[in-house]
Amino acid sequence: MRAVEQLADQVYAPTGMKPAYAYIMMALEDTHPQTIMQLSTTLGYERSSISRMVKTLAAQQLVTLTAQGRATSIDLAPASAAFLKTANDCLIKFGQRTDDLLGTTKAPMTDLLTENNLKLREDFK
């Protein structure tokens, strides 16, 4: 898993941030606004990690944060378009790189990792 993380760090370097920030932005691009809890559930990160990362994204003026009672709503800011273009380009490049490196073993490996991840996440509920 460390090798995958290192590859992702390398491929997502053009965003100027760690890949997790791009994952948050792309999740918001798919569905927005979302709460910290929704992003945490979608991405599988701890709420405290999501909270810290969205504060960094807000400081970069990539997202807006709006308090809604005890929840915080996160939405894309106008400046997010350029970041998202770069992040989506990185996602495509990551897919191509892993296709090239893993070949025919990529799909079954990904399926198995996804299945096992879901099992592990269910155990934490």
mmCIF file of C-alpha atoms in Angstrom:
data_model
loop_
_atom_site.group_PDB
_atom_site.id
_atom_site.type_symbol
_atom_site.label_atom_id
_atom_site.label_comp_id
_atom_site.label_asym_id
_atom_site.label_seq_id
_atom_site.Cartn_x
_atom_site.Cartn_y
_atom_site.Cartn_z
ATOM 1 C CA MET A 1 0.000 0.000 0.000
ATOM 2 C CA ARG A 2 2.927 2.338 0.622
ATOM 3 C CA ALA A 3 3.977 2.007 -3.019
ATOM 4 C CA VAL A 4 0.474 3.012 -4.146
ATOM 5 C CA GLU A 5 0.607 6.022 -1.835
ATOM 6 C CA GLN A 6 4.011 7.028 -3.211
ATOM 7 C CA LEU A 7 2.751 6.712 -6.779
ATOM 8 C CA ALA A 8 -0.332 8.803 -5.936
ATOM 9 C CA ASP A 9 1.855 11.466 -4.294
ATOM 10 C CA GLN A 10 3.953 11.625 -7.455
ATOM 11 C CA VAL A 11 1.013 11.733 -9.869
ATOM 12 C CA TYR A 12 -0.988 14.293 -7.850
ATOM 13 C CA ALA A 13 2.032 16.564 -7.270
ATOM 14 C CA PRO A 14 0.789 19.089 -9.889
ATOM 15 C CA THR A 15 -2.112 19.947 -7.547
ATOM 16 C CA GLY A 16 0.398 21.221 -4.983
ATOM 17 C CA MET A 17 -1.297 19.122 -2.302
ATOM 18 C CA LYS A 18 -1.443 15.553 -1.089
ATOM 19 C CA PRO A 19 -3.869 13.313 -3.028
ATOM 20 C CA ALA A 20 -6.405 13.268 -0.179
ATOM 21 C CA TYR A 21 -7.172 16.940 -0.844
ATOM 22 C CA ALA A 22 -7.889 16.149 -4.489
ATOM 23 C CA TYR A 23 -10.136 13.261 -3.417
ATOM 24 C CA ILE A 24 -12.166 15.654 -1.254
ATOM 25 C CA MET A 25 -12.457 18.156 -4.080
ATOM 26 C CA MET A 26 -13.507 15.504 -6.604
ATOM 27 C CA ALA A 27 -16.075 14.087 -4.148
ATOM 28 C CA LEU A 28 -17.500 17.604 -3.823
ATOM 29 C CA GLU A 29 -17.469 17.963 -7.593
ATOM 30 C CA ASP A 30 -19.645 14.832 -7.806
ATOM 31 C CA THR A 31 -22.069 15.945 -5.066
ATOM 32 C CA HIS A 32 -22.101 19.319 -3.415
ATOM 33 C CA PRO A 33 -22.511 20.651 -0.884
ATOM 34 C CA GLN A 34 -21.638 17.903 1.592
ATOM 35 C CA THR A 35 -21.057 17.840 5.318
ATOM 36 C CA ILE A 36 -17.862 16.727 7.003
ATOM 37 C CA MET A 37 -19.682 13.563 8.084
ATOM 38 C CA GLN A 38 -20.824 12.811 4.523
ATOM 39 C CA LEU A 39 -17.291 13.262 3.157
ATOM 40 C CA SER A 40 -15.921 11.124 5.973
ATOM 41 C CA THR A 41 -18.323 8.321 5.103
ATOM 42 C CA THR A 42 -17.753 8.633 1.352
ATOM 43 C CA LEU A 43 -13.965 8.723 1.518
ATOM 44 C CA GLY A 44 -13.334 6.578 4.592
ATOM 45 C CA TYR A 45 -11.283 9.197 6.444
ATOM 46 C CA GLU A 46 -11.782 10.167 10.071
ATOM 47 C CA ARG A 47 -14.009 13.216 10.599
ATOM 48 C CA SER A 48 -11.155 15.046 12.304
ATOM 49 C CA SER A 49 -8.942 14.488 9.238
ATOM 50 C CA ILE A 50 -11.658 15.734 6.882
ATOM 51 C CA SER A 51 -12.225 18.749 9.121
ATOM 52 C CA ARG A 52 -8.526 19.628 9.109
ATOM 53 C CA MET A 53 -8.214 19.150 5.344
ATOM 54 C CA VAL A 54 -11.291 21.213 4.450
ATOM 55 C CA LYS A 55 -9.996 24.045 6.624
ATOM 56 C CA THR A 56 -6.804 23.959 4.548
ATOM 57 C CA LEU A 57 -8.868 23.943 1.342
ATOM 58 C CA ALA A 58 -10.909 26.878 2.663
ATOM 59 C CA ALA A 59 -7.709 28.799 3.435
ATOM 60 C CA GLN A 60 -6.718 28.219 -0.207
ATOM 61 C CA GLN A 61 -10.165 29.575 -1.203
ATOM 62 C CA LEU A 62 -11.043 26.295 -2.928
ATOM 63 C CA VAL A 63 -14.089 25.557 -0.746
ATOM 64 C CA THR A 64 -16.496 27.480 1.416
ATOM 65 C CA LEU A 65 -17.498 26.342 4.894
ATOM 66 C CA THR A 66 -20.925 27.141 6.301
ATOM 67 C CA ALA A 67 -22.032 26.245 9.816
ATOM 68 C CA GLN A 68 -25.396 24.506 9.914
ATOM 69 C CA GLY A 69 -26.118 23.888 13.555
ATOM 70 C CA ARG A 70 -23.624 21.248 14.681
ATOM 71 C CA ALA A 71 -22.707 20.329 11.110
ATOM 72 C CA THR A 72 -20.466 22.162 8.679
ATOM 73 C CA SER A 73 -21.460 22.298 5.027
ATOM 74 C CA ILE A 74 -18.631 22.294 2.489
ATOM 75 C CA ASP A 75 -19.126 23.571 -1.043
ATOM 76 C CA LEU A 76 -16.910 24.356 -3.981
ATOM 77 C CA ALA A 77 -15.681 27.928 -4.270
ATOM 78 C CA PRO A 78 -15.327 29.689 -7.636
ATOM 79 C CA ALA A 79 -11.534 29.255 -7.520
ATOM 80 C CA SER A 80 -11.943 25.465 -7.426
ATOM 81 C CA ALA A 81 -12.322 25.051 -11.200
ATOM 82 C CA ALA A 82 -8.607 25.183 -12.018
ATOM 83 C CA PHE A 83 -7.705 22.859 -9.134
ATOM 84 C CA LEU A 84 -10.369 20.375 -10.212
ATOM 85 C CA LYS A 85 -9.128 20.406 -13.805
ATOM 86 C CA THR A 86 -5.640 19.516 -12.582
ATOM 87 C CA ALA A 87 -6.957 16.913 -10.103
ATOM 88 C CA ASN A 88 -9.071 15.203 -12.746
ATOM 89 C CA ASP A 89 -6.112 15.163 -15.142
ATOM 90 C CA CYS A 90 -4.089 13.528 -12.357
ATOM 91 C CA LEU A 91 -6.827 10.948 -11.810
ATOM 92 C CA ILE A 92 -6.676 9.991 -15.489
ATOM 93 C CA LYS A 93 -2.878 9.811 -15.356
ATOM 94 C CA PHE A 94 -3.025 7.679 -12.201
ATOM 95 C CA GLY A 95 -5.387 5.256 -13.936
ATOM 96 C CA GLN A 96 -3.109 5.054 -16.961
ATOM 97 C CA ARG A 97 0.017 4.555 -14.831
ATOM 98 C CA THR A 98 -1.568 1.789 -12.779
ATOM 99 C CA ASP A 99 -2.919 0.138 -15.953
ATOM 100 C CA ASP A 100 0.596 0.169 -17.410
ATOM 101 C CA LEU A 101 2.241 -1.094 -14.222
ATOM 102 C CA LEU A 102 -0.306 -3.707 -13.159
ATOM 103 C CA GLY A 103 -1.770 -4.833 -16.479
ATOM 104 C CA THR A 104 -4.336 -7.598 -16.232
ATOM 105 C CA THR A 105 -3.878 -7.966 -12.464
ATOM 106 C CA LYS A 106 -5.245 -4.468 -11.764
ATOM 107 C CA ALA A 107 -8.971 -5.234 -12.035
ATOM 108 C CA PRO A 108 -9.032 -8.333 -9.789
ATOM 109 C CA MET A 109 -6.712 -6.637 -7.280
ATOM 110 C CA THR A 110 -8.909 -3.530 -7.180
ATOM 111 C CA ASP A 111 -12.065 -5.630 -6.788
ATOM 112 C CA LEU A 112 -10.529 -7.581 -3.910
ATOM 113 C CA LEU A 113 -9.258 -4.447 -2.169
ATOM 114 C CA THR A 114 -12.665 -2.772 -2.532
ATOM 115 C CA GLU A 115 -14.486 -5.839 -1.206
ATOM 116 C CA ASN A 116 -12.148 -6.179 1.772
ATOM 117 C CA ASN A 117 -12.268 -2.454 2.496
ATOM 118 C CA LEU A 118 -16.070 -2.631 2.696
ATOM 119 C CA LYS A 119 -15.860 -5.592 5.076
ATOM 120 C CA LEU A 120 -13.415 -3.759 7.320
ATOM 121 C CA ARG A 121 -15.482 -0.564 7.294
ATOM 122 C CA GLU A 122 -18.608 -2.532 8.281
ATOM 123 C CA ASP A 123 -16.715 -3.859 11.294
ATOM 124 C CA PHE A 124 -16.143 -0.297 12.511
ATOM 125 C CA LYS A 125 -19.836 0.644 12.423
#
